[in-house]
PDB file of C-alpha atoms in Angstrom:
ATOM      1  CA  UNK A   1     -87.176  10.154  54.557  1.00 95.00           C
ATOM      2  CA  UNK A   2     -83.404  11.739  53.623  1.00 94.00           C
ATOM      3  CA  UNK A   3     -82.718  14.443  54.783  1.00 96.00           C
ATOM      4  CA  UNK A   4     -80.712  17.175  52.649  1.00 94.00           C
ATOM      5  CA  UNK A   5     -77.752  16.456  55.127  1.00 95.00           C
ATOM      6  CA  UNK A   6     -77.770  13.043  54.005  1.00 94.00           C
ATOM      7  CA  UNK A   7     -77.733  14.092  49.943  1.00 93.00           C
ATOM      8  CA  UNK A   8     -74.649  16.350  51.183  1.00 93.00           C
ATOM      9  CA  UNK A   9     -73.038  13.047  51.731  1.00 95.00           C
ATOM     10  CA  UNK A  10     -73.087  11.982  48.077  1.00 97.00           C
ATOM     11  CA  UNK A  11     -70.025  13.259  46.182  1.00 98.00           C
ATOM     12  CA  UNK A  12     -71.503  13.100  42.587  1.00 98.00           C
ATOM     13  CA  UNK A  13     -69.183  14.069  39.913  1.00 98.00           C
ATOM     14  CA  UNK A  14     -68.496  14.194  36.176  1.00 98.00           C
ATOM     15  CA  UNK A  15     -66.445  12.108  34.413  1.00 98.00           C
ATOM     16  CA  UNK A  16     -65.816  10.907  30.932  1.00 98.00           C
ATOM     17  CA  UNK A  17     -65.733   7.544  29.597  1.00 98.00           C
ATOM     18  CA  UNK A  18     -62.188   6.305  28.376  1.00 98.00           C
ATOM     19  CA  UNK A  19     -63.172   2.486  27.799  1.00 98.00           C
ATOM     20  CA  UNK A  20     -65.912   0.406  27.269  1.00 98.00           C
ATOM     21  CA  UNK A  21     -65.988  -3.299  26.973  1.00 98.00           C
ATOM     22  CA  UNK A  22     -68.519  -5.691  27.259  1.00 97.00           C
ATOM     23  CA  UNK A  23     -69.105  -7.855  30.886  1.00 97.00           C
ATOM     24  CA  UNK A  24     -68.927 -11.192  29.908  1.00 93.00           C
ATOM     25  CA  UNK A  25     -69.004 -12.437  33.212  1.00 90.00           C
ATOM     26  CA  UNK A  26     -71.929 -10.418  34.295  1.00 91.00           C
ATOM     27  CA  UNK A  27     -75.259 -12.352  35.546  1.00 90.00           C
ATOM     28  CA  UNK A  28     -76.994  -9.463  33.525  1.00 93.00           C
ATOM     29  CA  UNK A  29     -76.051  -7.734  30.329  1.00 95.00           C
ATOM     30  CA  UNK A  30     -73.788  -4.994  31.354  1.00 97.00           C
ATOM     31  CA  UNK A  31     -70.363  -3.008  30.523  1.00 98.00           C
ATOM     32  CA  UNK A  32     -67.277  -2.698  32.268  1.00 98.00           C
ATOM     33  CA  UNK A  33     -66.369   1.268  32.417  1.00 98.00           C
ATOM     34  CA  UNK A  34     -63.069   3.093  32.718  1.00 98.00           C
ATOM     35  CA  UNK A  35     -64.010   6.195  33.696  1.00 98.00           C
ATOM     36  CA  UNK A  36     -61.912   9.883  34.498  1.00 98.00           C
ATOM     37  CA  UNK A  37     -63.329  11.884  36.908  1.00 98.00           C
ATOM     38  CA  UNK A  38     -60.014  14.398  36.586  1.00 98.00           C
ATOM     39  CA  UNK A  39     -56.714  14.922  38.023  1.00 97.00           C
ATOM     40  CA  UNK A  40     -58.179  15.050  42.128  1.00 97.00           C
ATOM     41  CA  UNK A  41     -59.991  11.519  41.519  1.00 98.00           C
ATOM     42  CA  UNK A  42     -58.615  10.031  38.721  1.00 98.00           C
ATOM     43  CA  UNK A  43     -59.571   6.841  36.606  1.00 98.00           C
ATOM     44  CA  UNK A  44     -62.291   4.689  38.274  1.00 98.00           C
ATOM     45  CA  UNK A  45     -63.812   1.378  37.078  1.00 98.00           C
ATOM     46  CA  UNK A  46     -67.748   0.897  37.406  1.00 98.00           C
ATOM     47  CA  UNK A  47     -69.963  -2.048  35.686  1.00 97.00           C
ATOM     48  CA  UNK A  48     -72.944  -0.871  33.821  1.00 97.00           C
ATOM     49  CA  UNK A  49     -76.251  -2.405  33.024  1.00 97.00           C
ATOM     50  CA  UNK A  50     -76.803  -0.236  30.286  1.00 98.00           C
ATOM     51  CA  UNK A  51     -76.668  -2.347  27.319  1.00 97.00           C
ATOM     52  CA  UNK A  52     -80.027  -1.885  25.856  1.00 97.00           C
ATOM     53  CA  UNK A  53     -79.712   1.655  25.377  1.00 97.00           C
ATOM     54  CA  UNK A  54     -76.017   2.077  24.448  1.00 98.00           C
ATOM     55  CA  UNK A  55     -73.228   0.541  22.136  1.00 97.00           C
ATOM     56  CA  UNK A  56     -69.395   0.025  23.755  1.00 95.00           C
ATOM     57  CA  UNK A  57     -67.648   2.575  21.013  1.00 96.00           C
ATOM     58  CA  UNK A  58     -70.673   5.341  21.487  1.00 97.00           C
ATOM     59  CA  UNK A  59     -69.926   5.457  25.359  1.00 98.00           C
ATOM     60  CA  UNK A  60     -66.520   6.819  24.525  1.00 98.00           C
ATOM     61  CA  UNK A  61     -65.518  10.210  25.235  1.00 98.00           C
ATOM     62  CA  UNK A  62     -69.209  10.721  26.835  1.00 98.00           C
ATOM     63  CA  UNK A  63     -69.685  12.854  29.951  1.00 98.00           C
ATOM     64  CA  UNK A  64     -71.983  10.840  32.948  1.00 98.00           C
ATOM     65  CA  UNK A  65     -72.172  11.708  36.151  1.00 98.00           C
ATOM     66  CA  UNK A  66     -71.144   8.974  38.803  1.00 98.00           C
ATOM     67  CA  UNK A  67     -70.958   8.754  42.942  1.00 98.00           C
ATOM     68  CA  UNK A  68     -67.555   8.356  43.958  1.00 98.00           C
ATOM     69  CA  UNK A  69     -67.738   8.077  47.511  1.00 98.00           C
ATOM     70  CA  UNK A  70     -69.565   4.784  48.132  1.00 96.00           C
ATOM     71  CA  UNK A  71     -67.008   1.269  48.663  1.00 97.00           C
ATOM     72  CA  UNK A  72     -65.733  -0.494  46.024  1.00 97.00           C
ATOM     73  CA  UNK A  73     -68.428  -3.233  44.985  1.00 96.00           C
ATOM     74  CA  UNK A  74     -66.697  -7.010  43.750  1.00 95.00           C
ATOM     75  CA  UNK A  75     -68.865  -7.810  40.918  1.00 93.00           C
ATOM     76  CA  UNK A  76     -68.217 -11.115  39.039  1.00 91.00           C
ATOM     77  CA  UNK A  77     -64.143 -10.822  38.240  1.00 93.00           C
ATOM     78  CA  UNK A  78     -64.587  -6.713  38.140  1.00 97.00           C
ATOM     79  CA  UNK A  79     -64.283  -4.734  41.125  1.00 97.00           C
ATOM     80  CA  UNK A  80     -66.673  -1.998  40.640  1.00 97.00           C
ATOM     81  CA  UNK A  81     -65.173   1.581  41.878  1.00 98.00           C
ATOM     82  CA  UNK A  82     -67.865   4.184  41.335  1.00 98.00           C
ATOM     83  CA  UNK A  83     -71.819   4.247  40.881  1.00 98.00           C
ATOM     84  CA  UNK A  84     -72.810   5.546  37.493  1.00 98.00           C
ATOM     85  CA  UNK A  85     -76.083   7.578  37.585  1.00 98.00           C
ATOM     86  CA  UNK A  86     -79.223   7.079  35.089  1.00 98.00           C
ATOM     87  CA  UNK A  87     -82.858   6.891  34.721  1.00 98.00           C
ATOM     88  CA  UNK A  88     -84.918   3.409  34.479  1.00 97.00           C
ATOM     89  CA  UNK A  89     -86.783   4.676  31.326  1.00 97.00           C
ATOM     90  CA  UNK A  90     -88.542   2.206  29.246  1.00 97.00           C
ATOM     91  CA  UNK A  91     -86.073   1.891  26.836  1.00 96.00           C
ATOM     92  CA  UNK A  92     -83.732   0.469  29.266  1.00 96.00           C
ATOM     93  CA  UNK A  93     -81.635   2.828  31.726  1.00 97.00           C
ATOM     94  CA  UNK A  94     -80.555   6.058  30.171  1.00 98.00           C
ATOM     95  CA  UNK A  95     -77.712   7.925  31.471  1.00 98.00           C
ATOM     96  CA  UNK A  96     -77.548  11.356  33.141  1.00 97.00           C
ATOM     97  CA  UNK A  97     -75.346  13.710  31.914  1.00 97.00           C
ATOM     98  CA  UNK A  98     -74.773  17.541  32.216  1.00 97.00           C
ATOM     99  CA  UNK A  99     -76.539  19.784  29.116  1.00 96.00           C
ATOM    100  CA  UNK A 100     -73.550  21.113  28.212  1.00 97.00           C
ATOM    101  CA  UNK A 101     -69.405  20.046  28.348  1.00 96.00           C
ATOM    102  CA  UNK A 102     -68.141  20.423  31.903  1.00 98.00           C
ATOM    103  CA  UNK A 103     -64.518  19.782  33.693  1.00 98.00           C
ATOM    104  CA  UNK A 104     -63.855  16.628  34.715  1.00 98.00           C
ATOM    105  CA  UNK A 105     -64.530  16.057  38.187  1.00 98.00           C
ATOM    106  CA  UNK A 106     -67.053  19.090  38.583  1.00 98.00           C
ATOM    107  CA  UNK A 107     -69.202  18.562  41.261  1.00 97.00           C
ATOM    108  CA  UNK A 108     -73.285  18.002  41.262  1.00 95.00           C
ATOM    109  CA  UNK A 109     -74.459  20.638  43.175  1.00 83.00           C
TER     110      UNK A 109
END
């Protein structure tokens, strides 16, 4: 079991989607994602398997939230940065965002 401590560990914040392109190299259909978590984290890279659910020039300007404390992950050519956060629903994976506009780089909490 985790322990709340351990979910204290997890620095989950917003950012917004600047670019989207697709991940030609990827062994599964997925996205490469620039992605701005604000001025105190700036621009971070993450690959997405989240092609069934979303088009490349929708993701723009979206709000998701995304861990940005765990090592950078070499995927294929693309050195994934930060862990984008969604939902296996049937449709594919869905992505989590807050209800309403938020700063970039607010915290989950």
């Amino acid at each position: 079991m985790a322990t709340f401590d351990d979910f204290l560990k997890l620095d989950i914040r917003v950012g917004e989607i600047i670019k989207a392109e697709v991940f030609e190299k990827a062994k599964k259909p997925a996205y490469k994602l620039w992605v701005d978590f604000g001025d105190e984290i700036g621009i971070k890279k993450s690959s997405a398997q989240i092609t069934e659910c979303y088009r490349c020039e929708e993701l723009i300007d979206k709000q998701v939230l995304g861990v940005v404390n765990f090592p950078p992950r070499q995927i294929g050519d693309f050195m994934s940065e930060v862990l984008i956060l969604g939902v296996y629903g049937s449709q594919g994976v869905v992505l989590i965002q807050p209800e309403q506009p938020v700063k970039k780089g607010d915290r989950l909490g």
